[in-house]
PDB file of C-alpha atoms in Angstrom:
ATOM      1  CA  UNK A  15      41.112  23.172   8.239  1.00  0.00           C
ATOM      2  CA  UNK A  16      40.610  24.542  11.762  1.00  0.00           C
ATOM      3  CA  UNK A  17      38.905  27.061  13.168  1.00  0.00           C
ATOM      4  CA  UNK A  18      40.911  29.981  14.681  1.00  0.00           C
ATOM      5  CA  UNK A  19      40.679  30.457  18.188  1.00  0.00           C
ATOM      6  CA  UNK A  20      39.381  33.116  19.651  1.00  0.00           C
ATOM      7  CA  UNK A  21      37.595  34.340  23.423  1.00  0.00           C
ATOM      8  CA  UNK A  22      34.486  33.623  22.334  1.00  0.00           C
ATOM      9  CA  UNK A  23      35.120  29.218  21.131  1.00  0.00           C
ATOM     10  CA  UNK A  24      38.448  28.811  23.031  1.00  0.00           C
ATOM     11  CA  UNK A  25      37.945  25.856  25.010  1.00  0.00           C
ATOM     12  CA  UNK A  26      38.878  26.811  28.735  1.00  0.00           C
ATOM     13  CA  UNK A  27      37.522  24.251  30.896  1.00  0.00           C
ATOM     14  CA  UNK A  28      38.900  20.279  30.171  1.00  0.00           C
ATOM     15  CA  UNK A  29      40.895  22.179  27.277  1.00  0.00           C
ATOM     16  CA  UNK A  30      42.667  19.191  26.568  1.00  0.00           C
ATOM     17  CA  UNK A  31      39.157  17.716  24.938  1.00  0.00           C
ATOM     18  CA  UNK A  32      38.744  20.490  22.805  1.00  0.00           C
ATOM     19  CA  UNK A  33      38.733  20.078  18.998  1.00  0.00           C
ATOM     20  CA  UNK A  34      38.565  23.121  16.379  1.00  0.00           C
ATOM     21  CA  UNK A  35      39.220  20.701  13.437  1.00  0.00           C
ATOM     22  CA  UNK A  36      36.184  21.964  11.069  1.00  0.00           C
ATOM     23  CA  UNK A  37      35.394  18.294   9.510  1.00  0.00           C
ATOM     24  CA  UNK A  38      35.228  16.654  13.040  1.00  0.00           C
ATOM     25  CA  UNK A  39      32.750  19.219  14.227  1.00  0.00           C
ATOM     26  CA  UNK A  40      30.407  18.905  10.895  1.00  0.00           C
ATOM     27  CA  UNK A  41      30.763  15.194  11.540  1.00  0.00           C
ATOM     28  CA  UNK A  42      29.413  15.808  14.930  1.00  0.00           C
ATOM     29  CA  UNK A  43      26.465  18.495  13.561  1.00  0.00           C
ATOM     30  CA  UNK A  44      26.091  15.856  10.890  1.00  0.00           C
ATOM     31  CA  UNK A  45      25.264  12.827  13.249  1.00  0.00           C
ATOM     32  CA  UNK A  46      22.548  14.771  15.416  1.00  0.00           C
ATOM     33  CA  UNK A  47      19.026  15.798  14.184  1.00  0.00           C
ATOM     34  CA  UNK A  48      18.390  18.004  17.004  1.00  0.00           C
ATOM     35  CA  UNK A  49      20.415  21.578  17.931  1.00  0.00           C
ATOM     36  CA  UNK A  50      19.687  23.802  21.073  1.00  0.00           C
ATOM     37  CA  UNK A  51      19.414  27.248  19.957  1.00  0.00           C
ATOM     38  CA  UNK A  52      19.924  30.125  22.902  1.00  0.00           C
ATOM     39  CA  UNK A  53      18.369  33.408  22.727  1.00  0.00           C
ATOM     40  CA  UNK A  54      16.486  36.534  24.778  1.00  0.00           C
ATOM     41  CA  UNK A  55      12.989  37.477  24.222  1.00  0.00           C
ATOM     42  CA  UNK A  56      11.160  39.779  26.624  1.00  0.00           C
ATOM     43  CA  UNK A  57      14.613  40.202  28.209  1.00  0.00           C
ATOM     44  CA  UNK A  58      14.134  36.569  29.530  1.00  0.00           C
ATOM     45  CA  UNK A  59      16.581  33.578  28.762  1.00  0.00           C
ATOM     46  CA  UNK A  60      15.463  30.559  26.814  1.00  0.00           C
ATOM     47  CA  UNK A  61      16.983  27.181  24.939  1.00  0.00           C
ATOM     48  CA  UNK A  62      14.796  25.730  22.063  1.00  0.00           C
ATOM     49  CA  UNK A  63      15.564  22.231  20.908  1.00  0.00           C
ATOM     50  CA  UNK A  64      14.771  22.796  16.865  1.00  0.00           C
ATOM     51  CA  UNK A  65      15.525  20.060  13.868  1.00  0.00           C
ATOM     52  CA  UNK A  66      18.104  21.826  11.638  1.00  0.00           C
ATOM     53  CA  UNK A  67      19.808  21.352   8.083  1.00  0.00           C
ATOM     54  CA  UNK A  68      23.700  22.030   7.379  1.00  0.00           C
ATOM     55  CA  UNK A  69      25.251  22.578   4.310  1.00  0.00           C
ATOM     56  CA  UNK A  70      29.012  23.508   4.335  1.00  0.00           C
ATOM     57  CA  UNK A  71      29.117  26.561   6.599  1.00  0.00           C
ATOM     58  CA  UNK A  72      25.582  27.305   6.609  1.00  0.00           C
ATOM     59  CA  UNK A  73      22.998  25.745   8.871  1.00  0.00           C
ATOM     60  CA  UNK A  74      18.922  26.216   8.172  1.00  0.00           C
ATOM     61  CA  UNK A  75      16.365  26.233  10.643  1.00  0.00           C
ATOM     62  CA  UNK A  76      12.305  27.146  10.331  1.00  0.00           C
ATOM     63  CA  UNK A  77       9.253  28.003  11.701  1.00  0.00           C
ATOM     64  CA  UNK A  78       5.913  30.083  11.790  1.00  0.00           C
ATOM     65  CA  UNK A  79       5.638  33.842  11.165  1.00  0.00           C
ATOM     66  CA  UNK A  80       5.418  34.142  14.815  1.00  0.00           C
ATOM     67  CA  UNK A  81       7.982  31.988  16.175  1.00  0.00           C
ATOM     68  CA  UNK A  82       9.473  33.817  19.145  1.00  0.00           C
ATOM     69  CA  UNK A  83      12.433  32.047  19.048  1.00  0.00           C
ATOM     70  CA  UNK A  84      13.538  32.871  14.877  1.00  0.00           C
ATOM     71  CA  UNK A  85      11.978  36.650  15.273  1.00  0.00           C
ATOM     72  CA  UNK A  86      14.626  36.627  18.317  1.00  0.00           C
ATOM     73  CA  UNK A  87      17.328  35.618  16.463  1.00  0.00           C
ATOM     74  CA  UNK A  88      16.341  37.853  13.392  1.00  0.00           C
ATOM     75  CA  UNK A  89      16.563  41.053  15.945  1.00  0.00           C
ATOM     76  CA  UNK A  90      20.239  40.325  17.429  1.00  0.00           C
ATOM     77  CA  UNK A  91      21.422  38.462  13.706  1.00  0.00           C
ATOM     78  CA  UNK A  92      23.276  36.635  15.611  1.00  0.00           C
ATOM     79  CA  UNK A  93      23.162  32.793  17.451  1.00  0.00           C
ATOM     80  CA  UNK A  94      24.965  30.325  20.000  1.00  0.00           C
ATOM     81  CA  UNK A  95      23.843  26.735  19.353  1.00  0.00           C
ATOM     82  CA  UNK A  96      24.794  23.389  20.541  1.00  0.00           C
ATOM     83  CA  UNK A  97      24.589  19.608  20.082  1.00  0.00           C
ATOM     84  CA  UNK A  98      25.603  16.693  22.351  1.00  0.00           C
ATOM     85  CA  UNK A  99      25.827  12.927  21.518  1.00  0.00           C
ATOM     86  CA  UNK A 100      26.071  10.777  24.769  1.00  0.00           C
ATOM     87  CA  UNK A 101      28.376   7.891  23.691  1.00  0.00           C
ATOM     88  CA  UNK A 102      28.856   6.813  27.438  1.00  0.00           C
ATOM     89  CA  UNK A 103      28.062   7.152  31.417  1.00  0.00           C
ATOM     90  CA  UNK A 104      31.109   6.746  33.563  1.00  0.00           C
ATOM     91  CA  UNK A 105      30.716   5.169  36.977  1.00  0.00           C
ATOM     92  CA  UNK A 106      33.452   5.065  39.486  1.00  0.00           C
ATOM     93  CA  UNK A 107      33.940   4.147  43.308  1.00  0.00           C
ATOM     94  CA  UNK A 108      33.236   8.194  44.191  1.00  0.00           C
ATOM     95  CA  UNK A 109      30.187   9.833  44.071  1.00  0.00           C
ATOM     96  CA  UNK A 110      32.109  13.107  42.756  1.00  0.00           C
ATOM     97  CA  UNK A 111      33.669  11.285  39.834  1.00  0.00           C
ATOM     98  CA  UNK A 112      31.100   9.824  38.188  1.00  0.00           C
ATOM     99  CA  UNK A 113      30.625  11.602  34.402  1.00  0.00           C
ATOM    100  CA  UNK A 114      29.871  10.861  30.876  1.00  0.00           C
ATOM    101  CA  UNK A 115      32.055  10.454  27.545  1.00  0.00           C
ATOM    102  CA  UNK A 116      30.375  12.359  24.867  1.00  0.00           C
ATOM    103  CA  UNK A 117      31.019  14.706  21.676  1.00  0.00           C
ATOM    104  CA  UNK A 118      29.862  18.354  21.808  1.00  0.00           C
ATOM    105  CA  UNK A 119      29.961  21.141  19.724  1.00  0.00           C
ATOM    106  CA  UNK A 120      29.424  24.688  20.216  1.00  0.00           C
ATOM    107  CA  UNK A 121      28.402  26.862  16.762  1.00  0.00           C
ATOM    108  CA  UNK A 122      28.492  30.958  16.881  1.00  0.00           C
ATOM    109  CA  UNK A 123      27.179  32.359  13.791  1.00  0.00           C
ATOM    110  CA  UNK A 124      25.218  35.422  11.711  1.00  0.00           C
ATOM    111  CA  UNK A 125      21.524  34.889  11.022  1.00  0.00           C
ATOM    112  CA  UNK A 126      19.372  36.117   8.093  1.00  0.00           C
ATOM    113  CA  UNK A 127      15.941  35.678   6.857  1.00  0.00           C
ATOM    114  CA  UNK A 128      15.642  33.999   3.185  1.00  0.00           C
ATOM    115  CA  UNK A 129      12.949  35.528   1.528  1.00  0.00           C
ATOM    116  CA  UNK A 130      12.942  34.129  -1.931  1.00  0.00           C
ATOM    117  CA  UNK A 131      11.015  31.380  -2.695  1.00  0.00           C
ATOM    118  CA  UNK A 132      14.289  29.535  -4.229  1.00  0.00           C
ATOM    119  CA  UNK A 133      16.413  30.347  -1.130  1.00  0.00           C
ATOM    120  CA  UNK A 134      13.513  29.155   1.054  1.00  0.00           C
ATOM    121  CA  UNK A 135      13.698  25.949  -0.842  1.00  0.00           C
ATOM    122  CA  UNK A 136      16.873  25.175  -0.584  1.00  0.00           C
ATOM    123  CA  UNK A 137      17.104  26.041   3.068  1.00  0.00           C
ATOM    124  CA  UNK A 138      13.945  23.289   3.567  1.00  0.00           C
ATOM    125  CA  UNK A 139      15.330  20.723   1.277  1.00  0.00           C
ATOM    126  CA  UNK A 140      18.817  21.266   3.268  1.00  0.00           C
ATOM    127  CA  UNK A 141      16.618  20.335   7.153  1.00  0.00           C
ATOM    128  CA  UNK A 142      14.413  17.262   5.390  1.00  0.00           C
ATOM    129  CA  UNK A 143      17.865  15.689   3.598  1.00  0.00           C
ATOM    130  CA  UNK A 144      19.957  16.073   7.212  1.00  0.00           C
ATOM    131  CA  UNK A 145      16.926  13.967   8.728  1.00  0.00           C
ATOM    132  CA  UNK A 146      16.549  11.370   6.088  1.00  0.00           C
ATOM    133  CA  UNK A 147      19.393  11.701   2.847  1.00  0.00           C
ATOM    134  CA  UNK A 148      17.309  12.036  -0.439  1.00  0.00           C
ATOM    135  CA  UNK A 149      14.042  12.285   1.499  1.00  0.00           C
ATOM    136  CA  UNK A 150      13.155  15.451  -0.422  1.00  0.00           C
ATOM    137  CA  UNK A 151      12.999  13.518  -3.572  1.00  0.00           C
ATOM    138  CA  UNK A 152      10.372  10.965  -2.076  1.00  0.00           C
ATOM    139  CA  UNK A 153       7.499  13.770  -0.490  1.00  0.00           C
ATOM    140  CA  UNK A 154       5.606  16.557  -1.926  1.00  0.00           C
ATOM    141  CA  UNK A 155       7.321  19.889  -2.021  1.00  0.00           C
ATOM    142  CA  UNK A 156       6.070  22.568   0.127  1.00  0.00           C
ATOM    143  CA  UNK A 157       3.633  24.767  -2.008  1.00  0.00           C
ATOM    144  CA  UNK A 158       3.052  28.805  -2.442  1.00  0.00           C
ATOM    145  CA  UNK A 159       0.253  28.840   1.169  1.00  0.00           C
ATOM    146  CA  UNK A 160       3.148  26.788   2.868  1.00  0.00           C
ATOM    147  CA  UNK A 161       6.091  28.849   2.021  1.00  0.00           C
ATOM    148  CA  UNK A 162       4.395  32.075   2.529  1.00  0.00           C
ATOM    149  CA  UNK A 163       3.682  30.383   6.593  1.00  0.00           C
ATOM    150  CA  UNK A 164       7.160  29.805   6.701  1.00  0.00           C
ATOM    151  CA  UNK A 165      10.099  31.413   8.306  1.00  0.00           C
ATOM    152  CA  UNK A 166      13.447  30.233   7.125  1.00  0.00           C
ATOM    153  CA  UNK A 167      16.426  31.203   8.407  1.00  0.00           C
ATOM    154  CA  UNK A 168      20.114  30.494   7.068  1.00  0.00           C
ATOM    155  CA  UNK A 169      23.261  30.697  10.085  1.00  0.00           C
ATOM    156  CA  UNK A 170      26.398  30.977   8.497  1.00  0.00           C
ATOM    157  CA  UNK A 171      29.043  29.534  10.985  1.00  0.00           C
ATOM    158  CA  UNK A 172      31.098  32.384  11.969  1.00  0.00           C
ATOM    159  CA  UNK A 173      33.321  30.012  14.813  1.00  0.00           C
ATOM    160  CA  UNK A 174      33.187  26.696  16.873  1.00  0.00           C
ATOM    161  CA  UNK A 175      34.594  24.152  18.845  1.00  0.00           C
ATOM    162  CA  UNK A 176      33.696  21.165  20.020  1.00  0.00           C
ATOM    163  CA  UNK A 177      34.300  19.113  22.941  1.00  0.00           C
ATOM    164  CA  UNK A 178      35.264  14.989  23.219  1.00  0.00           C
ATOM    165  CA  UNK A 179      35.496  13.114  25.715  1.00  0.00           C
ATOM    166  CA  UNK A 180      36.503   9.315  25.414  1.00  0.00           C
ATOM    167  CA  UNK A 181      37.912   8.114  28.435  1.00  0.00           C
ATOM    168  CA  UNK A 182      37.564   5.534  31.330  1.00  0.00           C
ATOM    169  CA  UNK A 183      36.174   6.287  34.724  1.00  0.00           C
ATOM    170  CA  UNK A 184      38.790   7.573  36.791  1.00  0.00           C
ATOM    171  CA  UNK A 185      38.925   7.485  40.644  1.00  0.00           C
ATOM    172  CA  UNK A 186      41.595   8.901  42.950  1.00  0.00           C
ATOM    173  CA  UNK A 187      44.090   6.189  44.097  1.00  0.00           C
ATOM    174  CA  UNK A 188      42.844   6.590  47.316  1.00  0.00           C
ATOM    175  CA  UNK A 189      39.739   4.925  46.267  1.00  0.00           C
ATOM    176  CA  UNK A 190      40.915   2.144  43.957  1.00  0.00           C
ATOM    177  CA  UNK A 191      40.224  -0.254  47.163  1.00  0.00           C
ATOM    178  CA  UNK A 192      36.659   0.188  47.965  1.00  0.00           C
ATOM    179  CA  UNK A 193      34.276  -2.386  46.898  1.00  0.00           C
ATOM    180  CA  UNK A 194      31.896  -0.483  44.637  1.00  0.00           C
ATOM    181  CA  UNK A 195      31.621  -1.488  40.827  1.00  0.00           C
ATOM    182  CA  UNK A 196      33.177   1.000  38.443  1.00  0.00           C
ATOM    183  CA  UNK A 197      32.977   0.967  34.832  1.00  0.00           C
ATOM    184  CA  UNK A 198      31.498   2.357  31.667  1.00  0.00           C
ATOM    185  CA  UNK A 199      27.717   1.752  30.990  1.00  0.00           C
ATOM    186  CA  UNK A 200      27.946   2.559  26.784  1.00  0.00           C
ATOM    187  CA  UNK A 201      25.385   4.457  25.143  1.00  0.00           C
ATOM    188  CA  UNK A 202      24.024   3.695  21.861  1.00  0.00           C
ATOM    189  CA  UNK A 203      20.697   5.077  19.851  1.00  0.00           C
ATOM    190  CA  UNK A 204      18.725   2.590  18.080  1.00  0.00           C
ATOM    191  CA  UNK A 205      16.906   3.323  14.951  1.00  0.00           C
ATOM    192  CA  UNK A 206      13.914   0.867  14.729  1.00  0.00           C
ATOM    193  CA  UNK A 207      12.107  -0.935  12.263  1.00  0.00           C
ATOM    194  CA  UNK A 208       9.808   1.599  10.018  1.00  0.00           C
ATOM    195  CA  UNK A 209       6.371   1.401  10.920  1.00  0.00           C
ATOM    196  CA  UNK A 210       3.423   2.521   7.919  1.00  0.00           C
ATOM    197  CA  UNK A 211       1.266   4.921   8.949  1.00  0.00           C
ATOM    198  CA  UNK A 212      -2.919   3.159   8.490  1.00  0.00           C
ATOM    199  CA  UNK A 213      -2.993   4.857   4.949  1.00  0.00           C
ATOM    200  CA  UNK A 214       0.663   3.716   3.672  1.00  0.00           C
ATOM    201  CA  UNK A 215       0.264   0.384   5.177  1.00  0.00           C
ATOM    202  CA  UNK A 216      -1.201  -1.997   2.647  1.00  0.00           C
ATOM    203  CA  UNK A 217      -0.685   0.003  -0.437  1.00  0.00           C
ATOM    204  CA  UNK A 218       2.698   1.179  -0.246  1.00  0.00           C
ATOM    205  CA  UNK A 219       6.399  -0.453   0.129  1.00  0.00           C
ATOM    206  CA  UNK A 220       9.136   1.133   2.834  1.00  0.00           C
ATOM    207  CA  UNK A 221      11.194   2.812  -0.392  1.00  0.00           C
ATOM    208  CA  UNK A 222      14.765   1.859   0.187  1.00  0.00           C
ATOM    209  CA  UNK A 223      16.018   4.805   0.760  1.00  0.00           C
ATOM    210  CA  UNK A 224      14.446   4.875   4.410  1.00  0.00           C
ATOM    211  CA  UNK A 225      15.659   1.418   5.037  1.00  0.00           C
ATOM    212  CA  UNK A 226      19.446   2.240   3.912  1.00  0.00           C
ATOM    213  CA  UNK A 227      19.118   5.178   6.113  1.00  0.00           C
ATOM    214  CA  UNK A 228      17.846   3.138   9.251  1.00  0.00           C
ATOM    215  CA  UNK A 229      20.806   0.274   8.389  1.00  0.00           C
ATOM    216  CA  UNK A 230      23.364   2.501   8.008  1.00  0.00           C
ATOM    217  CA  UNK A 231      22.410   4.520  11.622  1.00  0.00           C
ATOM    218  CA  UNK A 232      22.317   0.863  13.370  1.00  0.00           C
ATOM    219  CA  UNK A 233      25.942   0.426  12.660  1.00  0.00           C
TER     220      UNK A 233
END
């Protein structure tokens, strides 16, 4: 399934690496642990990097009572977000050409506040399980003082598109003689070795469920 296109996600600039393809755009949301969220507050512009959950078409973020940014977004109900994975820097023999292959997506949605304690739940469970699968099952569960401190807000995607590129460096023929190195410097994030905090240390074992999750990132 696609998403329609529209003139708010239609891809007008490098059109021809736009993707609307709904499964290769969760894939993207699904490999990041980080979204920039845009909104106005005091009539002045800002970006907020914020950890995020997704679950089919919705996506849950949180914070405090206060937040500015989620009491933004609760006044307009609605949000532009974005994610980018770097997968390579491009090099070539021209200042002006050098660039980057990467995979970005672009999410437009409707925001609401959960209230219940059940919705807030499974909007929390949703943002621990996207950074760790099955972490929620291994760690205490927020309790009554905790969920009353917490803002949780569901985004139901309303329209995207993403953005891929995957190409090599490309320099004008004019330039294919000059003696600079071009080429493709590849990109790739490395999920270390888990490290015990002082208390966990000596009395308790990496569960395997962080280790899978570490193995299967380092592929």
């Amino acid at each position: 399934m696609k998403f329609e296109k529209s003139k708010i996600n239609t891809v007008k600039r490098g059109a021809k690496k736009a993707v609307y393809d709904k499964s290769e755009i969760y894939s993207i949301l699904d490999e990041t642990e980080i979204c920039n969220i845009a909104f106005i507050y005091n009539n002045k512009p800002f970006v907020q990097p914020i950890n995020f959950g997704r679950l089919d078409d919705k996506i849950y973020i949180h914070g405090s009572l206060k937040n500015r940014m989620t009491n933004a977004l609760l006044e307009t109900e609605e949000v532009c977000l974005n994610v980018m994975i770097l997968d390579a820097m491009k090099l070539t023999r021209s200042a002006f050409h050098h660039s980057v292959n990467y995979r970005s997506v672009m999410i437009f949605g409707s925001v609401k506040e959960l209230t219940s304690d059940k919705d807030k739940l499974q909007g929390l469970k949703t943002i621990i399980n996207h950074f760790v699968p099955n972490r929620w099952e291994y760690c205490r569960k927020p309790n009554k003082k905790e969920l009353k401190a917490t803002k949780v807000l569901e985004i139901t995607i309303k329209t995207a598109s993403a953005k891929i590129a995957d190409t090599p460096p490309a320099d004008k023929k004019d330039d294919l003689n000059l003696d600079f190195w071009t080429g493709t410097i590849p990109v790739k994030k490395v999920y270390d070795f888990p490290i015990s905090d002082e208390f966990a240390k000596n009395k308790t074992k990496i569960p395997n469920h962080i280790l899978d999750f570490v193995k299967e990132k380092n592929k």
